[in-house]
mmCIF file of C-alpha atoms in Angstrom:
data_model
loop_
_atom_site.group_PDB
_atom_site.id
_atom_site.type_symbol
_atom_site.label_atom_id
_atom_site.label_comp_id
_atom_site.label_asym_id
_atom_site.label_seq_id
_atom_site.Cartn_x
_atom_site.Cartn_y
_atom_site.Cartn_z
ATOM 1 C CA MET A 1 -99.725 7.804 21.991
ATOM 2 C CA ASP A 2 -96.274 6.098 22.246
ATOM 3 C CA GLY A 3 -98.211 3.813 24.850
ATOM 4 C CA ALA A 4 -100.442 3.259 21.820
ATOM 5 C CA HIS A 5 -97.193 2.954 18.894
ATOM 6 C CA ARG A 6 -96.424 -0.108 21.237
ATOM 7 C CA ALA A 7 -99.485 -1.679 21.794
ATOM 8 C CA ALA A 8 -99.852 -1.339 18.351
ATOM 9 C CA LEU A 9 -96.083 -3.263 17.062
ATOM 10 C CA GLN A 10 -97.532 -5.970 19.973
ATOM 11 C CA LEU A 11 -100.341 -5.991 18.003
ATOM 12 C CA GLN A 12 -98.197 -6.736 14.228
ATOM 13 C CA GLN A 13 -95.678 -9.009 16.227
ATOM 14 C CA LEU A 14 -98.366 -11.732 17.321
ATOM 15 C CA PRO A 15 -98.685 -14.413 14.862
ATOM 16 C CA PRO A 16 -102.101 -15.261 13.108
ATOM 17 C CA ALA A 17 -103.922 -17.140 14.803
ATOM 18 C CA SER A 18 -104.963 -20.089 12.653
ATOM 19 C CA SER A 19 -108.201 -22.589 12.304
ATOM 20 C CA ALA A 20 -106.391 -25.646 11.743
ATOM 21 C CA ASP A 21 -103.439 -28.013 13.177
ATOM 22 C CA PRO A 22 -101.602 -29.339 10.503
ATOM 23 C CA VAL A 23 -99.285 -31.567 13.066
ATOM 24 C CA SER A 24 -103.049 -33.607 13.711
ATOM 25 C CA GLU A 25 -104.216 -33.706 10.530
ATOM 26 C CA ALA A 26 -101.083 -34.776 8.504
ATOM 27 C CA SER A 27 -99.304 -37.258 11.513
ATOM 28 C CA PHE A 28 -99.755 -39.386 14.284
ATOM 29 C CA SER A 29 -97.376 -37.928 17.232
ATOM 30 C CA TYR A 30 -94.578 -40.011 19.132
ATOM 31 C CA LYS A 31 -96.859 -41.433 21.938
ATOM 32 C CA GLU A 32 -98.771 -43.106 18.759
ATOM 33 C CA ASN A 33 -96.016 -44.240 17.638
ATOM 34 C CA LEU A 34 -95.268 -45.639 20.478
ATOM 35 C CA ILE A 35 -98.265 -47.703 21.023
ATOM 36 C CA GLY A 36 -97.985 -49.107 17.733
ATOM 37 C CA ALA A 37 -94.094 -50.567 18.345
ATOM 38 C CA LEU A 38 -95.228 -51.628 22.387
ATOM 39 C CA LEU A 39 -98.011 -53.190 20.354
ATOM 40 C CA ALA A 40 -96.588 -55.184 17.660
ATOM 41 C CA ILE A 41 -94.154 -56.816 21.231
ATOM 42 C CA PHE A 42 -96.605 -57.259 22.621
ATOM 43 C CA GLY A 43 -98.020 -59.934 20.628
ATOM 44 C CA HIS A 44 -95.482 -61.041 19.344
ATOM 45 C CA LEU A 45 -94.462 -62.152 22.100
ATOM 46 C CA VAL A 46 -98.109 -63.094 22.859
ATOM 47 C CA VAL A 47 -97.679 -64.836 20.431
ATOM 48 C CA SER A 48 -93.876 -67.183 20.890
ATOM 49 C CA ILE A 49 -95.503 -68.373 23.937
ATOM 50 C CA ALA A 50 -98.108 -69.266 22.081
ATOM 51 C CA LEU A 51 -96.737 -71.464 19.815
ATOM 52 C CA ASN A 52 -93.975 -72.616 22.417
ATOM 53 C CA LEU A 53 -96.990 -74.036 24.971
ATOM 54 C CA GLN A 54 -98.003 -76.179 22.490
ATOM 55 C CA LYS A 55 -94.479 -77.009 20.746
ATOM 56 C CA TYR A 56 -94.870 -78.414 24.507
ATOM 57 C CA CYS A 57 -97.825 -80.173 24.205
ATOM 58 C CA HIS A 58 -96.475 -81.950 21.119
ATOM 59 C CA ILE A 59 -93.673 -83.051 22.975
ATOM 60 C CA ARG A 60 -95.765 -84.821 25.858
ATOM 61 C CA LEU A 61 -97.498 -85.989 24.181
ATOM 62 C CA ALA A 62 -95.352 -87.453 21.887
ATOM 63 C CA GLY A 63 -92.781 -88.404 25.273
ATOM 64 C CA SER A 64 -96.246 -90.703 27.108
ATOM 65 C CA LYS A 65 -98.867 -93.086 26.273
ATOM 66 C CA ASP A 66 -101.729 -90.740 26.171
ATOM 67 C CA PRO A 67 -104.200 -91.111 23.427
ATOM 68 C CA ARG A 68 -105.815 -87.746 23.482
ATOM 69 C CA ALA A 69 -105.101 -86.029 20.045
ATOM 70 C CA TYR A 70 -103.228 -82.400 20.457
ATOM 71 C CA PHE A 71 -106.215 -80.397 19.659
ATOM 72 C CA LYS A 72 -108.935 -82.639 23.006
ATOM 73 C CA THR A 73 -105.628 -80.797 25.483
ATOM 74 C CA LYS A 74 -106.371 -77.921 26.983
ATOM 75 C CA THR A 75 -102.484 -76.679 26.628
ATOM 76 C CA TRP A 76 -103.159 -76.513 22.652
ATOM 77 C CA TRP A 77 -105.826 -74.225 23.541
ATOM 78 C CA LEU A 78 -104.374 -71.805 25.595
ATOM 79 C CA GLY A 79 -101.522 -71.797 23.054
ATOM 80 C CA LEU A 80 -103.998 -71.146 20.025
ATOM 81 C CA PHE A 81 -106.321 -68.680 22.234
ATOM 82 C CA LEU A 82 -103.041 -66.692 22.663
ATOM 83 C CA MET A 83 -102.122 -66.445 19.341
ATOM 84 C CA LEU A 84 -105.063 -65.364 17.807
ATOM 85 C CA LEU A 85 -104.398 -63.081 20.628
ATOM 86 C CA GLY A 86 -100.812 -61.657 19.603
ATOM 87 C CA GLU A 87 -101.703 -61.363 15.858
ATOM 88 C CA LEU A 88 -104.532 -59.565 17.211
ATOM 89 C CA GLY A 89 -102.790 -57.153 18.630
ATOM 90 C CA VAL A 90 -100.273 -57.329 15.659
ATOM 91 C CA PHE A 91 -102.980 -56.422 13.118
ATOM 92 C CA ALA A 92 -104.303 -53.197 14.967
ATOM 93 C CA SER A 93 -100.341 -51.755 15.853
ATOM 94 C CA TYR A 94 -100.794 -51.159 11.960
ATOM 95 C CA ALA A 95 -102.834 -48.602 13.118
ATOM 96 C CA PHE A 96 -100.862 -46.293 14.943
ATOM 97 C CA ALA A 97 -97.323 -46.562 13.755
ATOM 98 C CA PRO A 98 -95.552 -46.342 10.592
ATOM 99 C CA LEU A 99 -95.862 -49.733 8.349
ATOM 100 C CA SER A 100 -91.564 -50.156 8.412
ATOM 101 C CA LEU A 101 -92.039 -49.292 11.899
ATOM 102 C CA ILE A 102 -94.213 -52.534 12.568
ATOM 103 C CA VAL A 103 -92.539 -55.040 10.114
ATOM 104 C CA PRO A 104 -89.065 -55.252 10.481
ATOM 105 C CA LEU A 105 -90.634 -56.091 14.631
ATOM 106 C CA SER A 106 -90.957 -59.339 14.273
ATOM 107 C CA ALA A 107 -88.027 -59.991 14.987
ATOM 108 C CA VAL A 108 -88.891 -59.736 18.802
ATOM 109 C CA SER A 109 -90.867 -63.225 17.989
ATOM 110 C CA VAL A 110 -87.070 -64.467 17.731
ATOM 111 C CA ILE A 111 -86.037 -63.160 21.460
ATOM 112 C CA ALA A 112 -88.866 -64.129 23.334
ATOM 113 C CA SER A 113 -88.691 -67.867 21.383
ATOM 114 C CA ALA A 114 -84.866 -68.591 22.050
ATOM 115 C CA ILE A 115 -85.406 -68.158 25.928
ATOM 116 C CA ILE A 116 -89.677 -69.576 26.692
ATOM 117 C CA GLY A 117 -87.877 -72.722 24.725
ATOM 118 C CA ILE A 118 -85.535 -72.522 27.205
ATOM 119 C CA ILE A 119 -88.534 -72.282 30.258
ATOM 120 C CA PHE A 120 -90.745 -74.890 28.158
ATOM 121 C CA ILE A 121 -88.688 -77.505 26.740
ATOM 122 C CA LYS A 122 -86.553 -76.966 30.012
ATOM 123 C CA GLU A 123 -83.102 -77.871 28.046
ATOM 124 C CA LYS A 124 -79.944 -78.639 30.104
ATOM 125 C CA TRP A 125 -76.871 -76.244 29.547
ATOM 126 C CA LYS A 126 -73.812 -78.335 28.382
ATOM 127 C CA PRO A 127 -70.534 -76.778 28.618
ATOM 128 C CA LYS A 128 -69.113 -78.302 25.446
ATOM 129 C CA ASP A 129 -71.863 -76.558 23.296
ATOM 130 C CA PHE A 130 -72.114 -73.289 25.164
ATOM 131 C CA LEU A 131 -69.635 -71.503 23.020
ATOM 132 C CA ARG A 132 -71.509 -73.205 19.645
ATOM 133 C CA ARG A 133 -75.145 -72.980 20.133
ATOM 134 C CA TYR A 134 -74.818 -70.022 23.224
ATOM 135 C CA ILE A 135 -72.820 -67.393 23.069
ATOM 136 C CA LEU A 136 -73.643 -66.751 19.527
ATOM 137 C CA SER A 137 -76.771 -66.468 19.690
ATOM 138 C CA PHE A 138 -76.577 -64.814 22.407
ATOM 139 C CA VAL A 139 -75.032 -61.834 20.606
ATOM 140 C CA GLY A 140 -77.467 -62.884 17.917
ATOM 141 C CA CYS A 141 -80.363 -62.312 20.239
ATOM 142 C CA GLY A 142 -77.423 -58.473 21.804
ATOM 143 C CA LEU A 143 -78.454 -57.230 18.050
ATOM 144 C CA ALA A 144 -81.811 -57.479 17.523
ATOM 145 C CA ILE A 145 -81.829 -56.042 20.574
ATOM 146 C CA VAL A 146 -79.440 -53.129 19.939
ATOM 147 C CA GLY A 147 -81.749 -52.785 16.253
ATOM 148 C CA THR A 148 -85.054 -53.207 17.411
ATOM 149 C CA TYR A 149 -84.036 -49.841 20.270
ATOM 150 C CA LEU A 150 -82.512 -48.355 16.627
ATOM 151 C CA LEU A 151 -86.375 -48.595 15.096
ATOM 152 C CA VAL A 152 -88.237 -47.683 17.053
ATOM 153 C CA THR A 153 -85.902 -44.754 17.878
ATOM 154 C CA PHE A 154 -84.924 -43.238 14.003
ATOM 155 C CA ALA A 155 -88.317 -45.063 12.772
ATOM 156 C CA PRO A 156 -90.421 -42.226 10.150
ATOM 157 C CA ASN A 157 -92.465 -40.687 13.285
ATOM 158 C CA SER A 158 -95.663 -39.515 11.285
ATOM 159 C CA HIS A 159 -98.025 -40.486 8.067
ATOM 160 C CA GLU A 160 -101.708 -39.821 7.673
ATOM 161 C CA LYS A 161 -104.372 -40.747 8.338
ATOM 162 C CA MET A 162 -106.282 -44.109 7.275
ATOM 163 C CA THR A 163 -109.008 -42.637 5.793
ATOM 164 C CA GLY A 164 -110.965 -43.940 2.305
ATOM 165 C CA GLU A 165 -109.884 -40.492 0.570
ATOM 166 C CA ASN A 166 -106.538 -40.879 1.285
ATOM 167 C CA ILE A 167 -105.565 -44.572 0.692
ATOM 168 C CA ILE A 168 -107.244 -44.138 -2.520
ATOM 169 C CA ARG A 169 -105.423 -40.968 -3.190
ATOM 170 C CA HIS A 170 -101.674 -42.835 -2.093
ATOM 171 C CA LEU A 171 -102.967 -46.353 -4.764
ATOM 172 C CA VAL A 172 -103.640 -43.722 -8.445
ATOM 173 C CA SER A 173 -100.604 -41.624 -7.325
ATOM 174 C CA TRP A 174 -97.910 -42.311 -10.210
ATOM 175 C CA PRO A 175 -94.950 -43.388 -7.878
ATOM 176 C CA PHE A 176 -97.105 -47.149 -6.874
ATOM 177 C CA LEU A 177 -98.244 -47.421 -9.709
ATOM 178 C CA LEU A 178 -95.289 -47.715 -11.703
ATOM 179 C CA TYR A 179 -94.213 -49.439 -8.549
ATOM 180 C CA MET A 180 -96.437 -51.960 -8.962
ATOM 181 C CA LEU A 181 -96.132 -52.195 -12.493
ATOM 182 C CA VAL A 182 -92.113 -53.405 -11.074
ATOM 183 C CA GLU A 183 -94.091 -55.790 -9.317
ATOM 184 C CA ILE A 184 -96.653 -57.299 -11.701
ATOM 185 C CA ILE A 185 -93.437 -57.875 -14.277
ATOM 186 C CA LEU A 186 -91.388 -59.698 -11.469
ATOM 187 C CA PHE A 187 -93.914 -61.250 -9.531
ATOM 188 C CA CYS A 188 -94.476 -62.972 -13.306
ATOM 189 C CA LEU A 189 -91.259 -63.897 -13.855
ATOM 190 C CA LEU A 190 -90.826 -65.178 -10.813
ATOM 191 C CA LEU A 191 -94.094 -67.304 -12.176
ATOM 192 C CA TYR A 192 -93.370 -68.445 -15.095
ATOM 193 C CA PHE A 193 -89.312 -69.747 -14.152
ATOM 194 C CA TYR A 194 -90.740 -71.499 -11.039
ATOM 195 C CA LYS A 195 -93.731 -73.312 -13.251
ATOM 196 C CA GLU A 196 -92.943 -73.449 -16.350
ATOM 197 C CA ARG A 197 -88.709 -73.893 -16.409
ATOM 198 C CA ASN A 198 -89.035 -76.329 -12.662
ATOM 199 C CA ALA A 199 -86.366 -72.572 -11.311
ATOM 200 C CA ASN A 200 -86.934 -74.220 -7.573
ATOM 201 C CA ASN A 201 -84.368 -71.881 -6.241
ATOM 202 C CA ILE A 202 -85.738 -70.809 -2.476
ATOM 203 C CA VAL A 203 -84.755 -67.597 -3.624
ATOM 204 C CA VAL A 204 -87.223 -67.048 -5.997
ATOM 205 C CA ILE A 205 -90.071 -68.908 -3.584
ATOM 206 C CA LEU A 206 -89.509 -67.115 -1.136
ATOM 207 C CA LEU A 207 -89.022 -63.787 -3.866
ATOM 208 C CA LEU A 208 -92.952 -64.770 -4.930
ATOM 209 C CA VAL A 209 -93.861 -65.046 -0.948
ATOM 210 C CA ALA A 210 -91.878 -62.070 -0.210
ATOM 211 C CA LEU A 211 -93.658 -59.334 -3.561
ATOM 212 C CA LEU A 212 -97.150 -61.164 -1.892
ATOM 213 C CA GLY A 213 -96.904 -59.945 1.372
ATOM 214 C CA SER A 214 -95.747 -56.734 0.632
ATOM 215 C CA MET A 215 -99.259 -55.887 -0.807
ATOM 216 C CA THR A 216 -100.544 -58.264 2.337
ATOM 217 C CA VAL A 217 -98.458 -55.430 4.799
ATOM 218 C CA VAL A 218 -99.876 -52.960 2.606
ATOM 219 C CA THR A 219 -103.384 -53.355 2.502
ATOM 220 C CA VAL A 220 -103.105 -54.839 6.808
ATOM 221 C CA LYS A 221 -102.428 -51.482 7.683
ATOM 222 C CA ALA A 222 -104.915 -49.918 5.068
ATOM 223 C CA VAL A 223 -108.282 -52.447 6.766
ATOM 224 C CA ALA A 224 -106.918 -51.984 10.621
ATOM 225 C CA GLY A 225 -106.709 -48.606 9.893
ATOM 226 C CA MET A 226 -109.594 -47.429 8.993
ATOM 227 C CA LEU A 227 -111.572 -49.847 11.367
ATOM 228 C CA VAL A 228 -109.958 -48.012 13.911
ATOM 229 C CA LEU A 229 -111.687 -44.870 12.703
ATOM 230 C CA SER A 230 -113.969 -46.382 12.288
ATOM 231 C CA ILE A 231 -114.175 -47.204 16.186
ATOM 232 C CA GLN A 232 -113.148 -44.192 17.681
ATOM 233 C CA GLY A 233 -116.499 -42.839 15.340
ATOM 234 C CA ASN A 234 -114.582 -40.900 12.085
ATOM 235 C CA LEU A 235 -116.981 -44.334 9.889
ATOM 236 C CA GLN A 236 -114.764 -45.659 6.930
ATOM 237 C CA LEU A 237 -116.275 -49.652 6.544
ATOM 238 C CA ASP A 238 -118.732 -47.513 3.771
ATOM 239 C CA TYR A 239 -115.346 -46.629 1.337
ATOM 240 C CA PRO A 240 -115.943 -49.490 -1.026
ATOM 241 C CA ILE A 241 -111.290 -49.034 -1.101
ATOM 242 C CA PHE A 242 -112.592 -50.605 2.456
ATOM 243 C CA TYR A 243 -113.807 -54.232 1.021
ATOM 244 C CA VAL A 244 -110.960 -54.274 -1.664
ATOM 245 C CA MET A 245 -108.051 -53.615 0.493
ATOM 246 C CA LEU A 246 -109.654 -56.745 2.820
ATOM 247 C CA VAL A 247 -110.221 -58.861 -0.563
ATOM 248 C CA CYS A 248 -106.483 -57.963 -1.539
ATOM 249 C CA MET A 249 -105.964 -58.910 2.014
ATOM 250 C CA VAL A 250 -107.220 -61.915 2.363
ATOM 251 C CA ALA A 251 -106.029 -63.077 -0.972
ATOM 252 C CA THR A 252 -102.694 -62.722 -0.930
ATOM 253 C CA ALA A 253 -102.261 -64.114 2.691
ATOM 254 C CA ILE A 254 -103.922 -67.496 1.469
ATOM 255 C CA TYR A 255 -101.203 -67.454 -1.453
ATOM 256 C CA GLN A 256 -98.491 -66.677 0.371
ATOM 257 C CA ALA A 257 -98.913 -69.534 3.264
ATOM 258 C CA ALA A 258 -99.778 -71.596 -0.466
ATOM 259 C CA PHE A 259 -95.796 -70.713 -1.583
ATOM 260 C CA LEU A 260 -94.124 -70.852 2.209
ATOM 261 C CA GLY A 261 -95.616 -74.230 2.091
ATOM 262 C CA GLN A 262 -94.186 -75.581 -1.254
ATOM 263 C CA ALA A 263 -90.588 -74.441 0.145
ATOM 264 C CA SER A 264 -91.054 -75.893 3.162
ATOM 265 C CA GLN A 265 -91.498 -79.445 1.517
ATOM 266 C CA MET A 266 -88.516 -78.748 -0.842
ATOM 267 C CA TYR A 267 -86.268 -75.981 2.678
ATOM 268 C CA ASP A 268 -85.271 -76.608 5.934
ATOM 269 C CA SER A 269 -86.760 -73.965 7.901
ATOM 270 C CA SER A 270 -84.061 -71.967 9.445
ATOM 271 C CA LEU A 271 -82.889 -71.944 5.416
ATOM 272 C CA ILE A 272 -86.536 -70.736 5.090
ATOM 273 C CA ALA A 273 -87.352 -68.385 8.270
ATOM 274 C CA SER A 274 -84.325 -66.347 8.045
ATOM 275 C CA VAL A 275 -84.018 -65.994 3.835
ATOM 276 C CA GLY A 276 -87.684 -65.032 4.060
ATOM 277 C CA TYR A 277 -87.388 -62.789 6.518
ATOM 278 C CA ILE A 278 -84.407 -60.457 4.928
ATOM 279 C CA LEU A 279 -86.914 -60.639 1.581
ATOM 280 C CA SER A 280 -90.305 -59.919 3.058
ATOM 281 C CA THR A 281 -89.047 -57.326 4.906
ATOM 282 C CA THR A 282 -86.760 -55.179 2.688
ATOM 283 C CA VAL A 283 -89.731 -55.819 -0.215
ATOM 284 C CA ALA A 284 -92.799 -54.407 2.683
ATOM 285 C CA ILE A 285 -91.083 -51.835 3.544
ATOM 286 C CA THR A 286 -89.989 -50.869 0.651
ATOM 287 C CA ALA A 287 -93.781 -50.474 -0.522
ATOM 288 C CA GLY A 288 -94.334 -49.126 2.258
ATOM 289 C CA ALA A 289 -92.177 -45.788 1.141
ATOM 290 C CA ILE A 290 -93.829 -45.334 -1.248
ATOM 291 C CA PHE A 291 -97.470 -46.308 -0.445
ATOM 292 C CA TYR A 292 -97.233 -44.374 2.364
ATOM 293 C CA LEU A 293 -94.791 -41.997 2.207
ATOM 294 C CA ASP A 294 -92.515 -43.081 5.293
ATOM 295 C CA PHE A 295 -89.878 -42.024 4.896
ATOM 296 C CA LEU A 296 -91.019 -37.656 2.913
ATOM 297 C CA GLY A 297 -89.206 -35.444 5.057
ATOM 298 C CA GLU A 298 -86.971 -37.339 7.499
ATOM 299 C CA ASP A 299 -83.693 -36.251 6.980
ATOM 300 C CA VAL A 300 -80.543 -38.405 6.046
ATOM 301 C CA LEU A 301 -79.108 -39.678 9.399
ATOM 302 C CA HIS A 302 -82.135 -40.700 10.850
ATOM 303 C CA VAL A 303 -82.827 -42.989 7.022
ATOM 304 C CA CYS A 304 -78.694 -44.484 7.558
ATOM 305 C CA MET A 305 -79.690 -45.511 11.142
ATOM 306 C CA PHE A 306 -82.961 -46.985 10.576
ATOM 307 C CA ALA A 307 -81.233 -48.748 8.120
ATOM 308 C CA LEU A 308 -78.435 -49.718 10.520
ATOM 309 C CA GLY A 309 -81.562 -50.655 13.124
ATOM 310 C CA LYS A 310 -82.919 -53.373 10.544
ATOM 311 C CA ASP A 311 -80.218 -54.478 9.228
ATOM 312 C CA SER A 312 -78.958 -55.494 12.361
ATOM 313 C CA GLN A 313 -82.001 -57.702 12.723
ATOM 314 C CA PRO A 314 -81.503 -60.974 9.913
ATOM 315 C CA HIS A 315 -78.149 -62.256 11.680
ATOM 316 C CA LEU A 316 -80.830 -62.734 14.805
ATOM 317 C CA ARG A 317 -83.156 -64.347 12.655
ATOM 318 C CA SER A 318 -81.076 -67.236 10.922
ATOM 319 C CA LYS A 319 -78.524 -68.060 14.285
ATOM 320 C CA ALA A 320 -81.742 -68.674 16.459
ATOM 321 C CA TRP A 321 -84.382 -69.808 13.983
ATOM 322 C CA ILE A 322 -81.224 -73.122 13.783
ATOM 323 C CA LEU A 323 -80.533 -72.494 17.652
ATOM 324 C CA LYS A 324 -84.184 -73.554 18.083
ATOM 325 C CA LEU A 325 -84.563 -76.271 15.051
ATOM 326 C CA ASN A 326 -82.388 -78.300 17.028
ATOM 327 C CA GLU A 327 -84.084 -78.229 20.266
ATOM 328 C CA MET A 328 -87.068 -79.398 18.070
ATOM 329 C CA PRO A 329 -88.398 -83.070 18.325
ATOM 330 C CA SER A 330 -87.861 -84.593 14.366
ATOM 331 C CA PHE A 331 -91.793 -84.306 14.500
ATOM 332 C CA CYS A 332 -91.712 -81.098 14.238
ATOM 333 C CA LYS A 333 -89.283 -80.327 11.491
ATOM 334 C CA THR A 334 -91.537 -79.987 8.516
#
């Protein structure tokens, strides 16, 4: 009797078997977060190499008597191929990791450009300019590396599978609808002052770009996630929301390019890069946190450390772009 009683107690203490795994249904693992971060870093590194290859091609043609156009050289086409490959890697990264992790990692491209540019341009270091041009930039690169480490370590570690049902559910949720209402009102006010009142302040123009960019990254993540799920066998292309997101992605990207082109005609490229990065990253992370609920369930420490990692990167962005702009020939400064 005692043996039977003990066996019955052991059976009662066993946890009930679960027929479904809630973790696999609601979140990605740390491994998939890491895959997304590595894809983004790889993509930005390749894009940096591509841009420097194309710039090297322009500089070489400008300093020679070669009558060929730049698009007839193998170097320029290699740069274009690498750029497309890098952008594909960044695009794919959105399907694996939270949006709030991928967006700030674009600062990696600045670190790579600052180093690769020296190799391609073969600039000689001058002792009198070392402190002014290099020490500050190296400090900025160090801050960006620390910030990138904090971003990857303390980034949100869970998000839903990008199925059509989940995207529609988030699209009609009241937090995102409220956010969209505020964004539309703000966008219309900024557009009115910019077009009708000639408010050509750089913050006004780049806020328009940032608001459009927040929708671009939200739709990019949805499109990339649904494509990856479809490739894995869970077909999502028969949902109309996929094509709605695709059209919004292309449209917002085109209008971003238009506003950036207008800004480049009035302001210095280094100023546009630094201010635009800060505004676009902040607005994009906010949109992702509201639409995809990136920080839902995260403790205060993780959120604060993530914010610290993000805030350490804009300092590099401004210093490194100024450095790169000073290294470029006059015909490359737009």
